[in-house]
Amino acid sequence: MVRCIHSPFTDIYFHLAAEEYLLKQGADDVFMLWQDTPSVVMGKHQRVQSEVDREWAELQQIHIARRFSGGGTVYHDLGNVNLTFIETVSRLPDFKTYLHRVLEFFVSIGLTAEGDERLGIYLHGLKISGSAQCVYKNRVLYHCTLLYDTDMTILNKVLNPEGKIEEKESVPVYAVPSVRSAVTNISNYLPMETIEDFKKTVFQYFSKGQSAVAFNEWELGVIDKLRKEKYIRDEWIFSR
């Protein structure tokens, strides 16, 4: 039985903490659908200066966050839908399995999407989804974005820092750069559907008709503690 969560929250730091809690302290297989207010989310091994127009983001009150999985930097807003899959496994899976699950969802709604070697998803050559993975003991996490009706003007501005990083560093810096891709919104291909319609369709497909299970009060407390002690702290976001 998979625990299906349709999160009512819209805080990126809460959701990153929730994912880590569900992966490391939970025992259930999980599917979670979630959204955030405007946020830039970097991979664990990325460098803020190389990925984010930080000054502009802060001026626009766009949150800057770092997740505990790898991969590239993505932009979230309430036009973007995020999916998280967490499972207990006997051996390390081929993460393309999760990619194919999402591709099959698009087939079910009449869209032909394609994946690439980085597990991104494209419609007509334009990217609509990026993903990242994480392994903890015998637990695996795969999460991805689905750009449904995201503000592309803001996405392109905030993910393109102006100026170049100084070539000479007193200490070597090891960081994973994002691979830039031209993007589009899924709503361009589903003009009659609102994002609420789309979320309902996504949740019903991946939950296989199961009811959503909310976080209980104890879990909310644990997640909030992790949020405050790790994910909102400058040491985690900016100093890695």
PDB file of C-alpha atoms in Angstrom:
ATOM      1  CA  MET A   1       0.000   0.000   0.000  1.00  0.00           C
ATOM      2  CA  VAL A   2       1.336   3.415  -0.987  1.00  0.00           C
ATOM      3  CA  ARG A   3       0.794   6.396   1.260  1.00  0.00           C
ATOM      4  CA  CYS A   4      -0.651   9.155  -0.952  1.00  0.00           C
ATOM      5  CA  ILE A   5      -0.232  12.753   0.184  1.00  0.00           C
ATOM      6  CA  HIS A   6      -1.741  15.807  -1.484  1.00  0.00           C
ATOM      7  CA  SER A   7       0.002  18.532   0.480  1.00  0.00           C
ATOM      8  CA  PRO A   8      -2.082  21.597   1.377  1.00  0.00           C
ATOM      9  CA  PHE A   9       1.062  23.615   2.138  1.00  0.00           C
ATOM     10  CA  THR A  10       2.935  25.931  -0.239  1.00  0.00           C
ATOM     11  CA  ASP A  11       6.241  26.447   1.579  1.00  0.00           C
ATOM     12  CA  ILE A  12       9.356  25.102  -0.158  1.00  0.00           C
ATOM     13  CA  TYR A  13      11.293  24.669   3.093  1.00  0.00           C
ATOM     14  CA  PHE A  14       8.466  22.619   4.594  1.00  0.00           C
ATOM     15  CA  HIS A  15       8.319  20.347   1.568  1.00  0.00           C
ATOM     16  CA  LEU A  16      12.069  19.739   1.431  1.00  0.00           C
ATOM     17  CA  ALA A  17      12.003  18.852   5.128  1.00  0.00           C
ATOM     18  CA  ALA A  18       8.934  16.649   4.581  1.00  0.00           C
ATOM     19  CA  GLU A  19      10.687  14.731   1.819  1.00  0.00           C
ATOM     20  CA  GLU A  20      13.731  14.101   4.008  1.00  0.00           C
ATOM     21  CA  TYR A  21      11.516  12.992   6.895  1.00  0.00           C
ATOM     22  CA  LEU A  22       9.500  10.619   4.704  1.00  0.00           C
ATOM     23  CA  LEU A  23      12.664   9.160   3.173  1.00  0.00           C
ATOM     24  CA  LYS A  24      14.780   8.754   6.298  1.00  0.00           C
ATOM     25  CA  GLN A  25      12.288   8.289   9.115  1.00  0.00           C
ATOM     26  CA  GLY A  26       9.312   6.779   7.315  1.00  0.00           C
ATOM     27  CA  ALA A  27       8.745   3.176   6.343  1.00  0.00           C
ATOM     28  CA  ASP A  28       5.884   3.599   3.868  1.00  0.00           C
ATOM     29  CA  ASP A  29       6.142   3.820   0.134  1.00  0.00           C
ATOM     30  CA  VAL A  30       4.972   7.350  -0.683  1.00  0.00           C
ATOM     31  CA  PHE A  31       3.502   9.369  -3.507  1.00  0.00           C
ATOM     32  CA  MET A  32       3.239  13.100  -2.742  1.00  0.00           C
ATOM     33  CA  LEU A  33       1.871  15.925  -4.873  1.00  0.00           C
ATOM     34  CA  TRP A  34       2.846  19.423  -3.789  1.00  0.00           C
ATOM     35  CA  GLN A  35       3.266  23.053  -4.856  1.00  0.00           C
ATOM     36  CA  ASP A  36       5.181  26.084  -3.652  1.00  0.00           C
ATOM     37  CA  THR A  37       4.951  29.838  -3.808  1.00  0.00           C
ATOM     38  CA  PRO A  38       7.748  31.365  -5.977  1.00  0.00           C
ATOM     39  CA  SER A  39      11.022  29.612  -5.112  1.00  0.00           C
ATOM     40  CA  VAL A  40      14.339  28.682  -6.676  1.00  0.00           C
ATOM     41  CA  VAL A  41      15.512  25.201  -5.669  1.00  0.00           C
ATOM     42  CA  MET A  42      19.134  24.183  -6.165  1.00  0.00           C
ATOM     43  CA  GLY A  43      20.624  20.720  -6.126  1.00  0.00           C
ATOM     44  CA  LYS A  44      22.731  19.687  -3.139  1.00  0.00           C
ATOM     45  CA  HIS A  45      26.041  20.191  -4.951  1.00  0.00           C
ATOM     46  CA  GLN A  46      25.344  23.470  -6.733  1.00  0.00           C
ATOM     47  CA  ARG A  47      26.671  26.979  -6.295  1.00  0.00           C
ATOM     48  CA  VAL A  48      24.263  29.854  -5.695  1.00  0.00           C
ATOM     49  CA  GLN A  49      26.299  32.407  -7.657  1.00  0.00           C
ATOM     50  CA  SER A  50      26.319  30.201 -10.744  1.00  0.00           C
ATOM     51  CA  GLU A  51      22.611  29.352 -10.717  1.00  0.00           C
ATOM     52  CA  VAL A  52      20.511  32.182  -9.293  1.00  0.00           C
ATOM     53  CA  ASP A  53      20.151  35.922  -9.762  1.00  0.00           C
ATOM     54  CA  ARG A  54      20.122  36.238  -5.991  1.00  0.00           C
ATOM     55  CA  GLU A  55      19.731  40.007  -5.784  1.00  0.00           C
ATOM     56  CA  TRP A  56      16.740  40.005  -8.112  1.00  0.00           C
ATOM     57  CA  ALA A  57      15.203  36.973  -6.392  1.00  0.00           C
ATOM     58  CA  GLU A  58      15.387  38.667  -3.001  1.00  0.00           C
ATOM     59  CA  LEU A  59      13.968  41.891  -4.452  1.00  0.00           C
ATOM     60  CA  GLN A  60      11.023  39.907  -5.852  1.00  0.00           C
ATOM     61  CA  GLN A  61      10.612  37.933  -2.590  1.00  0.00           C
ATOM     62  CA  ILE A  62      11.409  34.658  -4.325  1.00  0.00           C
ATOM     63  CA  HIS A  63      12.659  32.044  -1.858  1.00  0.00           C
ATOM     64  CA  ILE A  64      16.037  30.437  -2.469  1.00  0.00           C
ATOM     65  CA  ALA A  65      16.348  26.855  -1.235  1.00  0.00           C
ATOM     66  CA  ARG A  66      18.654  23.843  -1.474  1.00  0.00           C
ATOM     67  CA  ARG A  67      17.346  20.288  -1.585  1.00  0.00           C
ATOM     68  CA  PHE A  68      19.200  17.209  -0.310  1.00  0.00           C
ATOM     69  CA  SER A  69      19.147  15.467  -3.709  1.00  0.00           C
ATOM     70  CA  GLY A  70      21.435  16.259  -6.629  1.00  0.00           C
ATOM     71  CA  GLY A  71      20.482  17.558 -10.045  1.00  0.00           C
ATOM     72  CA  GLY A  72      20.055  21.063 -11.387  1.00  0.00           C
ATOM     73  CA  THR A  73      18.321  24.236 -10.293  1.00  0.00           C
ATOM     74  CA  VAL A  74      14.583  24.629 -10.919  1.00  0.00           C
ATOM     75  CA  TYR A  75      11.975  27.329 -10.417  1.00  0.00           C
ATOM     76  CA  HIS A  76       8.725  26.647  -8.554  1.00  0.00           C
ATOM     77  CA  ASP A  77       5.545  28.700  -8.418  1.00  0.00           C
ATOM     78  CA  LEU A  78       1.872  27.872  -8.086  1.00  0.00           C
ATOM     79  CA  GLY A  79       1.773  27.092 -11.796  1.00  0.00           C
ATOM     80  CA  ASN A  80       4.194  24.219 -11.235  1.00  0.00           C
ATOM     81  CA  VAL A  81       3.252  20.809  -9.822  1.00  0.00           C
ATOM     82  CA  ASN A  82       5.796  18.640  -7.997  1.00  0.00           C
ATOM     83  CA  LEU A  83       5.713  14.861  -7.655  1.00  0.00           C
ATOM     84  CA  THR A  84       7.668  12.795  -5.126  1.00  0.00           C
ATOM     85  CA  PHE A  85       8.001   9.007  -5.144  1.00  0.00           C
ATOM     86  CA  ILE A  86       9.670   7.246  -2.189  1.00  0.00           C
ATOM     87  CA  GLU A  87      10.070   3.477  -2.002  1.00  0.00           C
ATOM     88  CA  THR A  88      11.831   0.775  -0.021  1.00  0.00           C
ATOM     89  CA  VAL A  89      13.853  -1.416  -2.382  1.00  0.00           C
ATOM     90  CA  SER A  90      15.923  -4.588  -2.207  1.00  0.00           C
ATOM     91  CA  ARG A  91      18.440  -3.243  -4.708  1.00  0.00           C
ATOM     92  CA  LEU A  92      19.161   0.081  -6.384  1.00  0.00           C
ATOM     93  CA  PRO A  93      16.529   0.656  -9.085  1.00  0.00           C
ATOM     94  CA  ASP A  94      16.951   1.999 -12.577  1.00  0.00           C
ATOM     95  CA  PHE A  95      15.608   5.524 -12.101  1.00  0.00           C
ATOM     96  CA  LYS A  96      14.303   5.452 -15.657  1.00  0.00           C
ATOM     97  CA  THR A  97      11.470   3.367 -14.178  1.00  0.00           C
ATOM     98  CA  TYR A  98      10.126   6.526 -12.528  1.00  0.00           C
ATOM     99  CA  LEU A  99      10.611   8.534 -15.710  1.00  0.00           C
ATOM    100  CA  HIS A 100       8.537   5.988 -17.618  1.00  0.00           C
ATOM    101  CA  ARG A 101       5.768   6.186 -15.008  1.00  0.00           C
ATOM    102  CA  VAL A 102       5.449   9.904 -15.689  1.00  0.00           C
ATOM    103  CA  LEU A 103       5.674   9.435 -19.464  1.00  0.00           C
ATOM    104  CA  GLU A 104       2.852   6.881 -19.220  1.00  0.00           C
ATOM    105  CA  PHE A 105       0.773   9.457 -17.359  1.00  0.00           C
ATOM    106  CA  PHE A 106       1.143  11.843 -20.292  1.00  0.00           C
ATOM    107  CA  VAL A 107       0.042   9.102 -22.682  1.00  0.00           C
ATOM    108  CA  SER A 108      -3.058   8.645 -20.495  1.00  0.00           C
ATOM    109  CA  ILE A 109      -4.041  12.303 -21.029  1.00  0.00           C
ATOM    110  CA  GLY A 110      -3.347  12.235 -24.746  1.00  0.00           C
ATOM    111  CA  LEU A 111       0.101  13.845 -24.873  1.00  0.00           C
ATOM    112  CA  THR A 112       3.218  12.248 -26.338  1.00  0.00           C
ATOM    113  CA  ALA A 113       6.163  13.285 -24.191  1.00  0.00           C
ATOM    114  CA  GLU A 114       9.776  12.173 -24.467  1.00  0.00           C
ATOM    115  CA  GLY A 115      12.501  11.657 -21.868  1.00  0.00           C
ATOM    116  CA  ASP A 116      16.246  12.189 -22.125  1.00  0.00           C
ATOM    117  CA  GLU A 117      19.356  10.729 -20.497  1.00  0.00           C
ATOM    118  CA  ARG A 118      19.099  13.197 -17.589  1.00  0.00           C
ATOM    119  CA  LEU A 119      15.503  12.055 -16.980  1.00  0.00           C
ATOM    120  CA  GLY A 120      14.044  15.328 -18.191  1.00  0.00           C
ATOM    121  CA  ILE A 121      10.706  15.320 -20.029  1.00  0.00           C
ATOM    122  CA  TYR A 122       9.917  17.214 -23.222  1.00  0.00           C
ATOM    123  CA  LEU A 123       6.914  18.127 -25.349  1.00  0.00           C
ATOM    124  CA  HIS A 124       7.801  18.967 -28.956  1.00  0.00           C
ATOM    125  CA  GLY A 125      11.431  19.454 -27.964  1.00  0.00           C
ATOM    126  CA  LEU A 126      10.714  21.861 -25.094  1.00  0.00           C
ATOM    127  CA  LYS A 127      11.298  20.870 -21.494  1.00  0.00           C
ATOM    128  CA  ILE A 128       8.339  20.520 -19.137  1.00  0.00           C
ATOM    129  CA  SER A 129       9.939  18.509 -16.322  1.00  0.00           C
ATOM    130  CA  GLY A 130      13.236  18.094 -14.505  1.00  0.00           C
ATOM    131  CA  SER A 131      13.994  15.456 -11.901  1.00  0.00           C
ATOM    132  CA  ALA A 132      16.448  14.430  -9.203  1.00  0.00           C
ATOM    133  CA  GLN A 133      17.092  11.303  -7.172  1.00  0.00           C
ATOM    134  CA  CYS A 134      18.405  10.352  -3.754  1.00  0.00           C
ATOM    135  CA  VAL A 135      19.276   7.056  -2.035  1.00  0.00           C
ATOM    136  CA  TYR A 136      19.248   6.502   1.733  1.00  0.00           C
ATOM    137  CA  LYS A 137      20.035   2.987   2.956  1.00  0.00           C
ATOM    138  CA  ASN A 138      17.346   0.797   1.335  1.00  0.00           C
ATOM    139  CA  ARG A 139      15.104   3.753   0.530  1.00  0.00           C
ATOM    140  CA  VAL A 140      15.022   5.696  -2.734  1.00  0.00           C
ATOM    141  CA  LEU A 141      13.488   9.034  -3.627  1.00  0.00           C
ATOM    142  CA  TYR A 142      12.663  10.368  -7.073  1.00  0.00           C
ATOM    143  CA  HIS A 143      11.069  13.764  -7.484  1.00  0.00           C
ATOM    144  CA  CYS A 144      10.192  15.863 -10.501  1.00  0.00           C
ATOM    145  CA  THR A 145       8.597  19.118 -11.550  1.00  0.00           C
ATOM    146  CA  LEU A 146       5.733  19.493 -14.004  1.00  0.00           C
ATOM    147  CA  LEU A 147       5.578  22.972 -15.546  1.00  0.00           C
ATOM    148  CA  TYR A 148       1.867  23.462 -16.062  1.00  0.00           C
ATOM    149  CA  ASP A 149       1.282  27.224 -16.058  1.00  0.00           C
ATOM    150  CA  THR A 150       4.502  28.663 -14.655  1.00  0.00           C
ATOM    151  CA  ASP A 151       5.488  32.310 -15.174  1.00  0.00           C
ATOM    152  CA  MET A 152       8.194  31.834 -17.800  1.00  0.00           C
ATOM    153  CA  THR A 153       9.349  35.443 -17.673  1.00  0.00           C
ATOM    154  CA  ILE A 154      10.256  35.090 -14.005  1.00  0.00           C
ATOM    155  CA  LEU A 155      11.725  31.599 -14.498  1.00  0.00           C
ATOM    156  CA  ASN A 156      14.075  32.798 -17.225  1.00  0.00           C
ATOM    157  CA  LYS A 157      15.105  35.894 -15.293  1.00  0.00           C
ATOM    158  CA  VAL A 158      15.811  34.316 -11.917  1.00  0.00           C
ATOM    159  CA  LEU A 159      17.682  31.285 -13.280  1.00  0.00           C
ATOM    160  CA  ASN A 160      20.098  33.395 -15.331  1.00  0.00           C
ATOM    161  CA  PRO A 161      22.505  35.216 -13.009  1.00  0.00           C
ATOM    162  CA  GLU A 162      24.134  38.230 -14.620  1.00  0.00           C
ATOM    163  CA  GLY A 163      27.901  38.532 -14.772  1.00  0.00           C
ATOM    164  CA  LYS A 164      30.554  35.843 -14.646  1.00  0.00           C
ATOM    165  CA  ILE A 165      32.050  34.096 -11.655  1.00  0.00           C
ATOM    166  CA  GLU A 166      35.675  35.021 -11.057  1.00  0.00           C
ATOM    167  CA  GLU A 167      37.931  32.420 -12.641  1.00  0.00           C
ATOM    168  CA  LYS A 168      40.548  32.490  -9.879  1.00  0.00           C
ATOM    169  CA  GLU A 169      39.520  30.991  -6.549  1.00  0.00           C
ATOM    170  CA  SER A 170      41.661  30.881  -3.431  1.00  0.00           C
ATOM    171  CA  VAL A 171      40.099  27.496  -2.676  1.00  0.00           C
ATOM    172  CA  PRO A 172      38.998  25.048  -5.410  1.00  0.00           C
ATOM    173  CA  VAL A 173      35.224  24.967  -5.811  1.00  0.00           C
ATOM    174  CA  TYR A 174      33.474  21.750  -6.852  1.00  0.00           C
ATOM    175  CA  ALA A 175      29.947  22.380  -8.047  1.00  0.00           C
ATOM    176  CA  VAL A 176      27.549  20.749 -10.486  1.00  0.00           C
ATOM    177  CA  PRO A 177      26.285  23.236 -13.090  1.00  0.00           C
ATOM    178  CA  SER A 178      22.742  23.112 -14.398  1.00  0.00           C
ATOM    179  CA  VAL A 179      22.170  22.158 -18.022  1.00  0.00           C
ATOM    180  CA  ARG A 180      20.046  24.924 -19.555  1.00  0.00           C
ATOM    181  CA  SER A 181      17.038  23.951 -21.660  1.00  0.00           C
ATOM    182  CA  ALA A 182      14.287  25.812 -23.472  1.00  0.00           C
ATOM    183  CA  VAL A 183      11.057  25.276 -21.543  1.00  0.00           C
ATOM    184  CA  THR A 184       7.318  25.419 -22.102  1.00  0.00           C
ATOM    185  CA  ASN A 185       4.086  24.963 -20.154  1.00  0.00           C
ATOM    186  CA  ILE A 186       1.907  21.875 -20.345  1.00  0.00           C
ATOM    187  CA  SER A 187      -1.152  24.151 -20.376  1.00  0.00           C
ATOM    188  CA  ASN A 188      -0.223  25.187 -23.928  1.00  0.00           C
ATOM    189  CA  TYR A 189      -1.257  21.667 -24.962  1.00  0.00           C
ATOM    190  CA  LEU A 190      -4.262  21.335 -22.612  1.00  0.00           C
ATOM    191  CA  PRO A 191      -5.964  24.722 -23.089  1.00  0.00           C
ATOM    192  CA  MET A 192      -9.302  23.682 -21.583  1.00  0.00           C
ATOM    193  CA  GLU A 193      -7.862  22.478 -18.256  1.00  0.00           C
ATOM    194  CA  THR A 194      -7.160  24.669 -15.230  1.00  0.00           C
ATOM    195  CA  ILE A 195      -4.266  23.779 -12.968  1.00  0.00           C
ATOM    196  CA  GLU A 196      -6.779  22.523 -10.398  1.00  0.00           C
ATOM    197  CA  ASP A 197      -8.160  20.140 -13.028  1.00  0.00           C
ATOM    198  CA  PHE A 198      -4.627  19.035 -13.872  1.00  0.00           C
ATOM    199  CA  LYS A 199      -3.653  18.412 -10.229  1.00  0.00           C
ATOM    200  CA  LYS A 200      -6.787  16.340  -9.718  1.00  0.00           C
ATOM    201  CA  THR A 201      -5.991  14.249 -12.802  1.00  0.00           C
ATOM    202  CA  VAL A 202      -2.372  13.742 -11.720  1.00  0.00           C
ATOM    203  CA  PHE A 203      -3.291  12.748  -8.188  1.00  0.00           C
ATOM    204  CA  GLN A 204      -5.993  10.314  -9.273  1.00  0.00           C
ATOM    205  CA  TYR A 205      -3.626   8.665 -11.751  1.00  0.00           C
ATOM    206  CA  PHE A 206      -0.682   8.120  -9.405  1.00  0.00           C
ATOM    207  CA  SER A 207      -2.753   7.367  -6.288  1.00  0.00           C
ATOM    208  CA  LYS A 208      -4.730   4.782  -8.256  1.00  0.00           C
ATOM    209  CA  GLY A 209      -7.884   6.016  -6.590  1.00  0.00           C
ATOM    210  CA  GLN A 210      -6.591   5.865  -3.019  1.00  0.00           C
ATOM    211  CA  SER A 211      -7.585   8.631  -0.626  1.00  0.00           C
ATOM    212  CA  ALA A 212      -5.057  11.238   0.424  1.00  0.00           C
ATOM    213  CA  VAL A 213      -3.477  10.747   3.869  1.00  0.00           C
ATOM    214  CA  ALA A 214      -2.541  13.955   5.693  1.00  0.00           C
ATOM    215  CA  PHE A 215       0.481  14.558   7.892  1.00  0.00           C
ATOM    216  CA  ASN A 216      -0.414  14.030  11.559  1.00  0.00           C
ATOM    217  CA  GLU A 217       0.447  16.512  14.310  1.00  0.00           C
ATOM    218  CA  TRP A 218       3.545  14.602  15.433  1.00  0.00           C
ATOM    219  CA  GLU A 219       4.882  14.490  11.872  1.00  0.00           C
ATOM    220  CA  LEU A 220       4.225  18.200  11.398  1.00  0.00           C
ATOM    221  CA  GLY A 221       6.279  18.888  14.503  1.00  0.00           C
ATOM    222  CA  VAL A 222       9.207  16.753  13.322  1.00  0.00           C
ATOM    223  CA  ILE A 223       9.112  18.315   9.851  1.00  0.00           C
ATOM    224  CA  ASP A 224       8.924  21.841  11.241  1.00  0.00           C
ATOM    225  CA  LYS A 225      11.945  21.155  13.470  1.00  0.00           C
ATOM    226  CA  LEU A 226      13.964  19.944  10.461  1.00  0.00           C
ATOM    227  CA  ARG A 227      12.775  22.936   8.445  1.00  0.00           C
ATOM    228  CA  LYS A 228      13.994  25.370  11.102  1.00  0.00           C
ATOM    229  CA  GLU A 229      17.238  23.578  11.951  1.00  0.00           C
ATOM    230  CA  LYS A 230      18.328  22.893   8.374  1.00  0.00           C
ATOM    231  CA  TYR A 231      16.395  24.068   5.368  1.00  0.00           C
ATOM    232  CA  ILE A 232      15.817  27.745   6.191  1.00  0.00           C
ATOM    233  CA  ARG A 233      19.343  28.265   7.508  1.00  0.00           C
ATOM    234  CA  ASP A 234      21.827  30.288   5.480  1.00  0.00           C
ATOM    235  CA  GLU A 235      24.539  27.747   6.309  1.00  0.00           C
ATOM    236  CA  TRP A 236      22.655  25.089   4.358  1.00  0.00           C
ATOM    237  CA  ILE A 237      21.449  27.291   1.494  1.00  0.00           C
ATOM    238  CA  PHE A 238      24.377  29.591   0.805  1.00  0.00           C
ATOM    239  CA  SER A 239      27.505  28.268   2.496  1.00  0.00           C
ATOM    240  CA  ARG A 240      27.911  24.819   0.979  1.00  0.00           C
TER     241      ARG A 240
END
